[in-house]
mmCIF file of C-alpha atoms and ligand atoms in Angstrom:
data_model
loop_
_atom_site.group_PDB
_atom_site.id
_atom_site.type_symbol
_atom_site.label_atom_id
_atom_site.label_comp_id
_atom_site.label_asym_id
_atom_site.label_seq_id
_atom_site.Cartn_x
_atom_site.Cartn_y
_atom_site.Cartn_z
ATOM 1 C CA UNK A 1 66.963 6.614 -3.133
ATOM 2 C CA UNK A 2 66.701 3.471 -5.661
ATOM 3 C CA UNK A 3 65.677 0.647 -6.292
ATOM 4 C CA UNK A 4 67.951 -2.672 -5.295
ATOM 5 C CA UNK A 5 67.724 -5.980 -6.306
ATOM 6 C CA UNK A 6 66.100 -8.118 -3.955
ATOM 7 C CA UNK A 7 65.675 -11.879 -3.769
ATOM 8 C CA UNK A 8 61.945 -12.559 -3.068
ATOM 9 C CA UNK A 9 62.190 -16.186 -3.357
ATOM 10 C CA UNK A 10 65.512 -16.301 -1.007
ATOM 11 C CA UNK A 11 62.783 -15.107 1.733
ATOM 12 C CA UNK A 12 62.012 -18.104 3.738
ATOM 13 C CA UNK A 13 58.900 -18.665 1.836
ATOM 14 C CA UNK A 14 56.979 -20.781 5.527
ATOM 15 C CA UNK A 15 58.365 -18.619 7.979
ATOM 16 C CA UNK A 16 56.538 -14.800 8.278
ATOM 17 C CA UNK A 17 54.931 -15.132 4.949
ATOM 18 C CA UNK A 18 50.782 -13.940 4.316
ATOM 19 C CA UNK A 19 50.710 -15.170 0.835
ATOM 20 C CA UNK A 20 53.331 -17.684 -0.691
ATOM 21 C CA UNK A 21 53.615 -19.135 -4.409
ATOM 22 C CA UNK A 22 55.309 -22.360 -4.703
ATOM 23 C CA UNK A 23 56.287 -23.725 -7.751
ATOM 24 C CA UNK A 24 53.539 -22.261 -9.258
ATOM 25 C CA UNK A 25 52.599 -23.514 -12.750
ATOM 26 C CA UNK A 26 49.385 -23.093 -14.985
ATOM 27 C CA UNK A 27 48.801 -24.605 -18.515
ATOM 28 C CA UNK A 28 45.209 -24.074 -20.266
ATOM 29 C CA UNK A 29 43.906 -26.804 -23.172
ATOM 30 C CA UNK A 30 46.092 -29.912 -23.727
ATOM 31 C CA UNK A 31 47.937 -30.944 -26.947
ATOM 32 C CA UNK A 32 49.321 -29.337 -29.398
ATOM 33 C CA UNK A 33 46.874 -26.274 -28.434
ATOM 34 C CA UNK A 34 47.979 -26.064 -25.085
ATOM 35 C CA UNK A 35 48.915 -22.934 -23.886
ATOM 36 C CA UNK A 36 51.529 -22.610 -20.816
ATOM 37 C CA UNK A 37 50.704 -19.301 -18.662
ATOM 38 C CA UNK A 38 53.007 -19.763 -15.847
ATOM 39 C CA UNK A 39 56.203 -21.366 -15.681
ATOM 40 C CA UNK A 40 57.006 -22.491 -12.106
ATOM 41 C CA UNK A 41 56.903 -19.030 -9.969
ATOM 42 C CA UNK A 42 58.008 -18.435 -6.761
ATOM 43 C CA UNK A 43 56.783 -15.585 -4.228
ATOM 44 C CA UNK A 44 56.704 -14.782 -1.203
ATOM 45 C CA UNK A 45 54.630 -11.097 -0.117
ATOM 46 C CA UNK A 46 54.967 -10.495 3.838
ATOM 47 C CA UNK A 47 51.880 -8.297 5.511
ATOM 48 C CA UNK A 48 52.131 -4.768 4.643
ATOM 49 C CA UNK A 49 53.792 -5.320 1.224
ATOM 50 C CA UNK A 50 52.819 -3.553 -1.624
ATOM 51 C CA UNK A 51 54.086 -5.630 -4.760
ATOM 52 C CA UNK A 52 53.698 -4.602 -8.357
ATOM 53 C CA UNK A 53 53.889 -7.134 -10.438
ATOM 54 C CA UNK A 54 54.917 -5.832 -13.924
ATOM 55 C CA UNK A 55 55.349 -7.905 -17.251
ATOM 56 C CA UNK A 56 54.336 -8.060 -20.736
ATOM 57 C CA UNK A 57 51.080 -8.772 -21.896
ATOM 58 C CA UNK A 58 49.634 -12.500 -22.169
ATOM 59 C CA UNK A 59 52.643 -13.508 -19.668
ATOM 60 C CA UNK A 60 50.506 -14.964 -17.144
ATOM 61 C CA UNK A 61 49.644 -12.105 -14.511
ATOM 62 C CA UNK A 62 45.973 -12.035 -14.802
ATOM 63 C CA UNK A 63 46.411 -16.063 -14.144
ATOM 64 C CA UNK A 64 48.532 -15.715 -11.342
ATOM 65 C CA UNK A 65 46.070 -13.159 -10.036
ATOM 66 C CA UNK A 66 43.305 -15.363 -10.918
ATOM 67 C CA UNK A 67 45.023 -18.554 -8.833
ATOM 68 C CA UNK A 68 45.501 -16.443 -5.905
ATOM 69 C CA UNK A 69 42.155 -14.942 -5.910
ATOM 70 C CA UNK A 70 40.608 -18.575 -5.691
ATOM 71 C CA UNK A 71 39.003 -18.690 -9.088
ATOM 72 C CA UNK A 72 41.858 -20.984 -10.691
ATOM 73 C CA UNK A 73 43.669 -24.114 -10.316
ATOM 74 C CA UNK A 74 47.170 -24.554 -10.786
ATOM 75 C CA UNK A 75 48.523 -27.037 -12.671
ATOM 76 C CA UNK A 76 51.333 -27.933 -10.005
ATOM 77 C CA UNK A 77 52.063 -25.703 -7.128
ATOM 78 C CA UNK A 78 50.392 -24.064 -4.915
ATOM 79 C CA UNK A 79 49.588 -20.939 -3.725
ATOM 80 C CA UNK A 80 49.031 -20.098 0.339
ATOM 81 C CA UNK A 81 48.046 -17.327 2.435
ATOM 82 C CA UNK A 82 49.548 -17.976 6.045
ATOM 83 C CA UNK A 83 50.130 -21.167 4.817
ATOM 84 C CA UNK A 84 47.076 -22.230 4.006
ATOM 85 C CA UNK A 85 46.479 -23.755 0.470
ATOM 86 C CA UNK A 86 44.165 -21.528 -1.351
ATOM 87 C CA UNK A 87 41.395 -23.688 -2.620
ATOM 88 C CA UNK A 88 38.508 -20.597 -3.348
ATOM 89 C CA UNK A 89 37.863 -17.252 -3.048
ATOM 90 C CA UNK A 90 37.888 -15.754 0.498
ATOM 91 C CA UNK A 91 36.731 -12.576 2.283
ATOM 92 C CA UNK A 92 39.920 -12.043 3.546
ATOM 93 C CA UNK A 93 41.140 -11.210 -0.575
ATOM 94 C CA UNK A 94 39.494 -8.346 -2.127
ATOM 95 C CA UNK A 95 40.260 -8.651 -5.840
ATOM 96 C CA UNK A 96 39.624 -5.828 -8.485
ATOM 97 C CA UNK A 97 39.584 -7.371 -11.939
ATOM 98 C CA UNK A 98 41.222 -6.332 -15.035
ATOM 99 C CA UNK A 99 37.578 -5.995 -16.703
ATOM 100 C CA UNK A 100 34.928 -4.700 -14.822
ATOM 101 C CA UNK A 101 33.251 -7.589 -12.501
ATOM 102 C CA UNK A 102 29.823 -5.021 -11.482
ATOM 103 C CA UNK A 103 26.283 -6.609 -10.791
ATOM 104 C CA UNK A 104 24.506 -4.361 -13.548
ATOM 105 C CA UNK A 105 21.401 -4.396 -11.853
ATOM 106 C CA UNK A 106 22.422 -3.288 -8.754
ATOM 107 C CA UNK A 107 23.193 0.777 -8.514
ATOM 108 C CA UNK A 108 26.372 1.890 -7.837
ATOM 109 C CA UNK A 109 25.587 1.909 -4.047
ATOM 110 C CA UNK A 110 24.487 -1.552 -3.636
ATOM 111 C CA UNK A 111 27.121 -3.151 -5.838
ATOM 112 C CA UNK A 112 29.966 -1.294 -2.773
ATOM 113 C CA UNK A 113 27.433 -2.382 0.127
ATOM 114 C CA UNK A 114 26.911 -5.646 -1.446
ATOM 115 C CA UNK A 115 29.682 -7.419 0.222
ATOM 116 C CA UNK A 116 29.043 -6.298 3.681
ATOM 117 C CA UNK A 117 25.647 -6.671 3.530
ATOM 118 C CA UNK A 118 25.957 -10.379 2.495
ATOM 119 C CA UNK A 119 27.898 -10.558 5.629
ATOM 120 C CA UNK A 120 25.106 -9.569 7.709
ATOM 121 C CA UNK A 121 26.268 -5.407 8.144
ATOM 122 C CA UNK A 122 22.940 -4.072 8.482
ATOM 123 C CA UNK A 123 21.368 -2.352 5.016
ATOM 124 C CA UNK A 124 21.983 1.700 6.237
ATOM 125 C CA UNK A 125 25.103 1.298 7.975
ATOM 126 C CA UNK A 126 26.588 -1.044 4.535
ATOM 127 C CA UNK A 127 25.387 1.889 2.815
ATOM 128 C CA UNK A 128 27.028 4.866 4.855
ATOM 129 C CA UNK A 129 30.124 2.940 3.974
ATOM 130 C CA UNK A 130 29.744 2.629 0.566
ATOM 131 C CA UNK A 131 28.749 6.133 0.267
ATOM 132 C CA UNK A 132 32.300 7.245 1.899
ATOM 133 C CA UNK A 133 34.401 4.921 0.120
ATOM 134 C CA UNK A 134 32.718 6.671 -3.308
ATOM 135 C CA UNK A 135 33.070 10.035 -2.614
ATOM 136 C CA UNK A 136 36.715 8.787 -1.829
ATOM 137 C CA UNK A 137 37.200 7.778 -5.202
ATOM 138 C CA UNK A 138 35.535 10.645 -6.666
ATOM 139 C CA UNK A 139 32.179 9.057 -7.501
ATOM 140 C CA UNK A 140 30.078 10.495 -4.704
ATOM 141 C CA UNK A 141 27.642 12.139 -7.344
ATOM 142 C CA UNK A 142 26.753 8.596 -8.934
ATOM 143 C CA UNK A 143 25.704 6.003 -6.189
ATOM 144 C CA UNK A 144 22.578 5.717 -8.107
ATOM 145 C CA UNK A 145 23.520 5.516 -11.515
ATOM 146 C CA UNK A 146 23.853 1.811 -12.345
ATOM 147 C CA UNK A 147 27.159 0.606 -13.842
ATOM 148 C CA UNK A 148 25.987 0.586 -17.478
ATOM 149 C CA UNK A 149 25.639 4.144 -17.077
ATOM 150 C CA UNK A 150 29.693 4.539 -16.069
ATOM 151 C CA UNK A 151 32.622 5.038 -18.186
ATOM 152 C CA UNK A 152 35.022 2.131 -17.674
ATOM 153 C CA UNK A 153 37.287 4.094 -15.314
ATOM 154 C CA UNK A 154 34.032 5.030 -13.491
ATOM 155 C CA UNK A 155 33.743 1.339 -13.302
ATOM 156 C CA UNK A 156 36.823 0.427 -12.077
ATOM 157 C CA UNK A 157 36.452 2.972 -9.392
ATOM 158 C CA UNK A 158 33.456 1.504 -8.163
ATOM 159 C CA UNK A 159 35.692 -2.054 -8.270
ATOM 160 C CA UNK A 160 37.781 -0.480 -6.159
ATOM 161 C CA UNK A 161 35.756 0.762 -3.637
ATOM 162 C CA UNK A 162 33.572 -2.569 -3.790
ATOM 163 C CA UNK A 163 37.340 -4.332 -3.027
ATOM 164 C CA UNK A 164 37.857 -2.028 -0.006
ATOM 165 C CA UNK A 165 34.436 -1.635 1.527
ATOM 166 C CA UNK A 166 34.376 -5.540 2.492
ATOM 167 C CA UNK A 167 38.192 -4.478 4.364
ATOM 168 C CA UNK A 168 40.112 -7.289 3.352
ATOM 169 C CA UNK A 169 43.543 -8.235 4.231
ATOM 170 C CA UNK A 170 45.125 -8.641 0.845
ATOM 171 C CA UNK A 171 44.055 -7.080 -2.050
ATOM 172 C CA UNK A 172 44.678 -8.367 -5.481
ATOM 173 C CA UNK A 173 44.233 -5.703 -7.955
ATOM 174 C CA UNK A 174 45.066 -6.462 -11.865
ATOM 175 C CA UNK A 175 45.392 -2.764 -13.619
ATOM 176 C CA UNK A 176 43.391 -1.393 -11.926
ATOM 177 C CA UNK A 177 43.979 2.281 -12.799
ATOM 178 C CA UNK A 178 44.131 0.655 -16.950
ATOM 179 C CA UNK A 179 41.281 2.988 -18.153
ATOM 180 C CA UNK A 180 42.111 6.080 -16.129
ATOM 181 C CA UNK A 181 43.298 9.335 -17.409
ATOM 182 C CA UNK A 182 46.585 10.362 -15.865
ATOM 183 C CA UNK A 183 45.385 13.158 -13.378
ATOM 184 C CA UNK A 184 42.766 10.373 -12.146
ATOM 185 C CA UNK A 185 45.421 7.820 -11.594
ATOM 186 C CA UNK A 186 47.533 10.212 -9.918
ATOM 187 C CA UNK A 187 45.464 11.362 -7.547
ATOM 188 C CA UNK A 188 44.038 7.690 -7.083
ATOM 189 C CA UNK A 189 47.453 6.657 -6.619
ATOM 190 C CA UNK A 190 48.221 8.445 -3.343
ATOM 191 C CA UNK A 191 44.812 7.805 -2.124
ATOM 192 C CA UNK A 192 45.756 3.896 -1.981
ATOM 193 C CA UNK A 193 49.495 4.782 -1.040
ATOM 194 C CA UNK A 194 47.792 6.308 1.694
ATOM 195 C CA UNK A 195 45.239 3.418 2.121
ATOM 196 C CA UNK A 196 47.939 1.227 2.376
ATOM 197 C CA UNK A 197 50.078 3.337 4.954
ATOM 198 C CA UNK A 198 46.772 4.182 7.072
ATOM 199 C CA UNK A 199 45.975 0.214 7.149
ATOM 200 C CA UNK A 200 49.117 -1.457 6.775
ATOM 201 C CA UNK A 201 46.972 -3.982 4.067
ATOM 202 C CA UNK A 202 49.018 -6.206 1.773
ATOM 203 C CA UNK A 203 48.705 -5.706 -1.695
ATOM 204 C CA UNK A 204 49.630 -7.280 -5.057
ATOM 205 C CA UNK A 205 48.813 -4.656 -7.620
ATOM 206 C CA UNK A 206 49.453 -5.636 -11.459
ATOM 207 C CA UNK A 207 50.091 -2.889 -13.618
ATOM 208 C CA UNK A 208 51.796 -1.937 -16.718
ATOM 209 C CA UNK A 209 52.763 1.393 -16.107
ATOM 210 C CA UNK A 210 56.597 1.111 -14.557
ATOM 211 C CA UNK A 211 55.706 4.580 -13.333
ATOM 212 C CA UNK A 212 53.122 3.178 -11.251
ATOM 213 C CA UNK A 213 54.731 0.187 -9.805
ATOM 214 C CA UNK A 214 57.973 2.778 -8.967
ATOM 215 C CA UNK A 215 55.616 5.134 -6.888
ATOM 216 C CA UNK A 216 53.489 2.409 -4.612
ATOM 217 C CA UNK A 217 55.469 -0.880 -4.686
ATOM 218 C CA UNK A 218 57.321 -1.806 -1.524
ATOM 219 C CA UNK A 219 58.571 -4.593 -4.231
ATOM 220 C CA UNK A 220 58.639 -5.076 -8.015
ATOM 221 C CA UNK A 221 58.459 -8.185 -9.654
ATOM 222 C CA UNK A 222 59.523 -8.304 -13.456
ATOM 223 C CA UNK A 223 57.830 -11.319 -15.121
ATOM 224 C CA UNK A 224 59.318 -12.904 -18.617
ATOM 225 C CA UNK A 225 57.572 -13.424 -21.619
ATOM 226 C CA UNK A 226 55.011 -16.655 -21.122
ATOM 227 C CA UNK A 227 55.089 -18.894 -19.729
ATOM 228 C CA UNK A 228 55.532 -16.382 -17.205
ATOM 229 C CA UNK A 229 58.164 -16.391 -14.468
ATOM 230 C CA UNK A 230 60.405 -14.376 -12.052
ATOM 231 C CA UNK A 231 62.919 -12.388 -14.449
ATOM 232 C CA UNK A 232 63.943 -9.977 -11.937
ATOM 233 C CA UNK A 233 62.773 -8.459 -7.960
ATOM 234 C CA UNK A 234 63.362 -5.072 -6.726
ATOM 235 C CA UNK A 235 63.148 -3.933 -3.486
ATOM 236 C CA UNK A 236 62.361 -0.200 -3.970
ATOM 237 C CA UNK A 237 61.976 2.953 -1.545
ATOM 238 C CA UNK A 238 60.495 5.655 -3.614
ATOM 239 C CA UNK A 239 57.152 4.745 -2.092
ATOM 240 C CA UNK A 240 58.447 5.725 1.441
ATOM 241 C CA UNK A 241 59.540 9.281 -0.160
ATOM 242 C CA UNK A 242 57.234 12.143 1.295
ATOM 243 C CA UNK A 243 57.972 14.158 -2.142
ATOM 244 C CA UNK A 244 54.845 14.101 -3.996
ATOM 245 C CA UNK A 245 57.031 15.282 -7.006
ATOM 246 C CA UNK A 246 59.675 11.680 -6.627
ATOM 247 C CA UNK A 247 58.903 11.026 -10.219
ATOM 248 C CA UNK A 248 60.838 13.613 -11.788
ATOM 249 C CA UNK A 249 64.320 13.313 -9.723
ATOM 250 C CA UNK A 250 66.961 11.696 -11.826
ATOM 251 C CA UNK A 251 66.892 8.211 -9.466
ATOM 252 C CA UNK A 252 63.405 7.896 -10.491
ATOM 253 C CA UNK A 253 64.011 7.747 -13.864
ATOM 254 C CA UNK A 254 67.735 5.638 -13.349
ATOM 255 C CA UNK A 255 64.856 3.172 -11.649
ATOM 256 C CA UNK A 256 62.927 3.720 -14.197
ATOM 257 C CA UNK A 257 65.058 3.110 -17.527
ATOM 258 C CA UNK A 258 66.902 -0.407 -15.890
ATOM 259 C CA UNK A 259 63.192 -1.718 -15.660
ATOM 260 C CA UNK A 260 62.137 -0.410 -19.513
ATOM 261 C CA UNK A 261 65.844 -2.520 -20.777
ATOM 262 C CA UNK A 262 64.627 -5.642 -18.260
ATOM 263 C CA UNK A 263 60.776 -5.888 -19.881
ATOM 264 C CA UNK A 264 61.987 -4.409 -23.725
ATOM 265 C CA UNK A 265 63.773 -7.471 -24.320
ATOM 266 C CA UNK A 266 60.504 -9.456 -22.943
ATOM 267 C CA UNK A 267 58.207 -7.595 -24.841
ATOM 268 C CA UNK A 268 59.930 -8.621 -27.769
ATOM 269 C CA UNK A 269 59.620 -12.211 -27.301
ATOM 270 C CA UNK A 270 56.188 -12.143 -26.258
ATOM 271 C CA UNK A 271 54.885 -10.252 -29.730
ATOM 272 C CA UNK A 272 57.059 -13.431 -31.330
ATOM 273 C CA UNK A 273 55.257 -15.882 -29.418
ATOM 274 C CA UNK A 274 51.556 -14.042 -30.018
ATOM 275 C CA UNK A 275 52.232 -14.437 -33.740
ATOM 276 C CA UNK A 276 52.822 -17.825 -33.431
ATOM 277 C CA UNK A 277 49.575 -18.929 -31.268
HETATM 278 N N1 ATP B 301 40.917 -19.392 -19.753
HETATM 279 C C1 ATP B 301 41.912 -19.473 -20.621
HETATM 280 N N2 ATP B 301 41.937 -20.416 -21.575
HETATM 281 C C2 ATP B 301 42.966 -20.523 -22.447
HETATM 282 N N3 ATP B 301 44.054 -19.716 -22.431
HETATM 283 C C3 ATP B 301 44.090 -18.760 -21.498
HETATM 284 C C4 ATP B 301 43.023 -18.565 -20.552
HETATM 285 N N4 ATP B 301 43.356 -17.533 -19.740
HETATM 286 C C5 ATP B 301 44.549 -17.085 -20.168
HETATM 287 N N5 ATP B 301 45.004 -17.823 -21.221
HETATM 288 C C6 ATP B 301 46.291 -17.646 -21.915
HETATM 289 O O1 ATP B 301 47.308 -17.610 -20.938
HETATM 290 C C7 ATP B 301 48.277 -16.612 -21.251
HETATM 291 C C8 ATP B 301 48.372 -15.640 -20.082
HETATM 292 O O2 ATP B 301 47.170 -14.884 -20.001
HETATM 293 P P1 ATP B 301 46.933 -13.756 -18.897
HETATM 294 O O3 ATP B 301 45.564 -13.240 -19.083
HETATM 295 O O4 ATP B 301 47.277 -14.318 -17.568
HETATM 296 O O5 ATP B 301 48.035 -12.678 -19.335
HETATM 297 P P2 ATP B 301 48.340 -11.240 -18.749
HETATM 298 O O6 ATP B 301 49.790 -11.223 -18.363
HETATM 299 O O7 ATP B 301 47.346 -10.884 -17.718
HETATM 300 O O8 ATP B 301 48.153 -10.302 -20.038
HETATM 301 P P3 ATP B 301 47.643 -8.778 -20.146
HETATM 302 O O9 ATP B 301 48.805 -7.948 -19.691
HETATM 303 O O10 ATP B 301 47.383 -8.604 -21.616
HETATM 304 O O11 ATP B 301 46.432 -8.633 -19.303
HETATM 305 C C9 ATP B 301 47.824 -15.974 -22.567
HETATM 306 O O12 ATP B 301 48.545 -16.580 -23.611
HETATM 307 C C10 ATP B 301 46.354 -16.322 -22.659
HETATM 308 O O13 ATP B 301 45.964 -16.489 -24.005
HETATM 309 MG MG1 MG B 302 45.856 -9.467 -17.600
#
């Protein structure tokens, strides 16, 4: 088992796709402040994919994220999900942001059942949901706490379940696991590897953990250093693996290692280009 390289934008981008990137560029200010986030990117994520999308920081992931989501503009491409341009956000996305996005006067409950219930699901039934989806990720004890009252990886726990209660198609998740301590992420990361094989969802999932991105992704996108594009695409298997222990065999860490030398070398350039801004 390995990873292989795999040529995401060789996929006929119109034909099969649910969300497409074409072109895809983003520049914020103008002048000699501007600051260019994405270089022309190209993706294409077919239902059921899980891709991690891994780079260094400022090289445009949160933006990409951001533009899919509906909350951004490019400033040439576009992005589409079964090939329609995205314009806003959608109920079909469900988006967990890097920093927590809670209503903070709403308890824990209400902020999961809010979605649902703005759709009409009547108040107790919204709620029953909610309540399941936060003893799922370990938070059953604290529906009526408000989010102040939450750590940060409480709070991006309740993010997630808030993504998932509204059951979208796609969900767009930047770091979502960021603030958690490692038995927490573990055992978070099979309950959405198992999420995702239950439901069949597609998912783009940013993280910076190469770990991570090994054990879910169906597909791993390296970006460069900004403005962000593709560097590299892997089409990896260790995801399928029923070994709960795939992390410490010596492929995983072969996998591993030529994905440290890809972003090392990216890193680098991206600390240059910080101390320049
Ligand atoms: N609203 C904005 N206005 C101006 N510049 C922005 C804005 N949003 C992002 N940028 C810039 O665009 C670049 C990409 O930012 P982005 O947040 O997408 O990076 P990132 O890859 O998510 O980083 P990290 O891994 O640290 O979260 C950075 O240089 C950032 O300063
Ligand atoms: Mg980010």
């Amino acid at each position: 088992m390995s990873i292989e390289p795999f040529d995401l934008n060789g996929r006929d981008r119109r034909n099969g796709a649910k969300l497409a990137v074409e072109h895809l560029s983003k520049s914020f200010g103008s002048g000699t402040s501007a600051v260019q986030a994405l270089a022309p990117l190209d993706l294409s994520v077919r239902t059921g994919d899980f891709l991690c999308v891994v780079g260094p920081s400022g090289c445009g992931k949160t933006t990409l994220l951001n533009i899919v989501g509906g909350f951004e503009r490019p400033t040439s491409g576009r992005a589409l999900i079964d090939d329609r341009p995205i314009t806003k956000p959608g109920r079909e996305r469900g988006v967990v942001f890097q920093q927590g996005a809670l209503f903070n006067w709403m308890s824990v409950v209400e902020n999961v059942a809010f979605g649902p219930r703005s759709c009409g699901v009547p108040a107790e039934k919204a709620r029953q949901h909610a309540r399941e989806l936060l003893e799922m990720v370990g938070l059953a004890g604290f529906a009526h706490r408000y989010p102040y009252e939450l750590s940060g990886g409480m709070q991006q726990r309740v993010g997630i379940a808030r993504a998932l209660a509204n059951d979208p198609e796609i969900l767009l998740m930047d770091e979502p696991f960021a603030a958690l301590d490692q038995q927490t992420r573990e055992l978070l990361q099979e309950e959405i590897r198992g999420i995702w094989r239950r439901t069949g969802k597609t998912i783009l999932w940013i993280t910076h953990s190469i770990e991570e991105a090994l054990f879910l992704a169906t597909h791993i996108v390296v970006m460069t250093a900004r403005p962000g594009r593709v560097k590299a695409a892997f089409r990896s298997r260790f995801s399928e693996s029923p070994d709960p222990l795939i992390a410490a065999t010596p492929e995983f860490t072969a996998a591993k290692r030529q994905i440290v030398e890809l972003l090392r070398s990216e890193s680098q350039r991206a600390q240059s280009l910080e101390a320049t801004v």
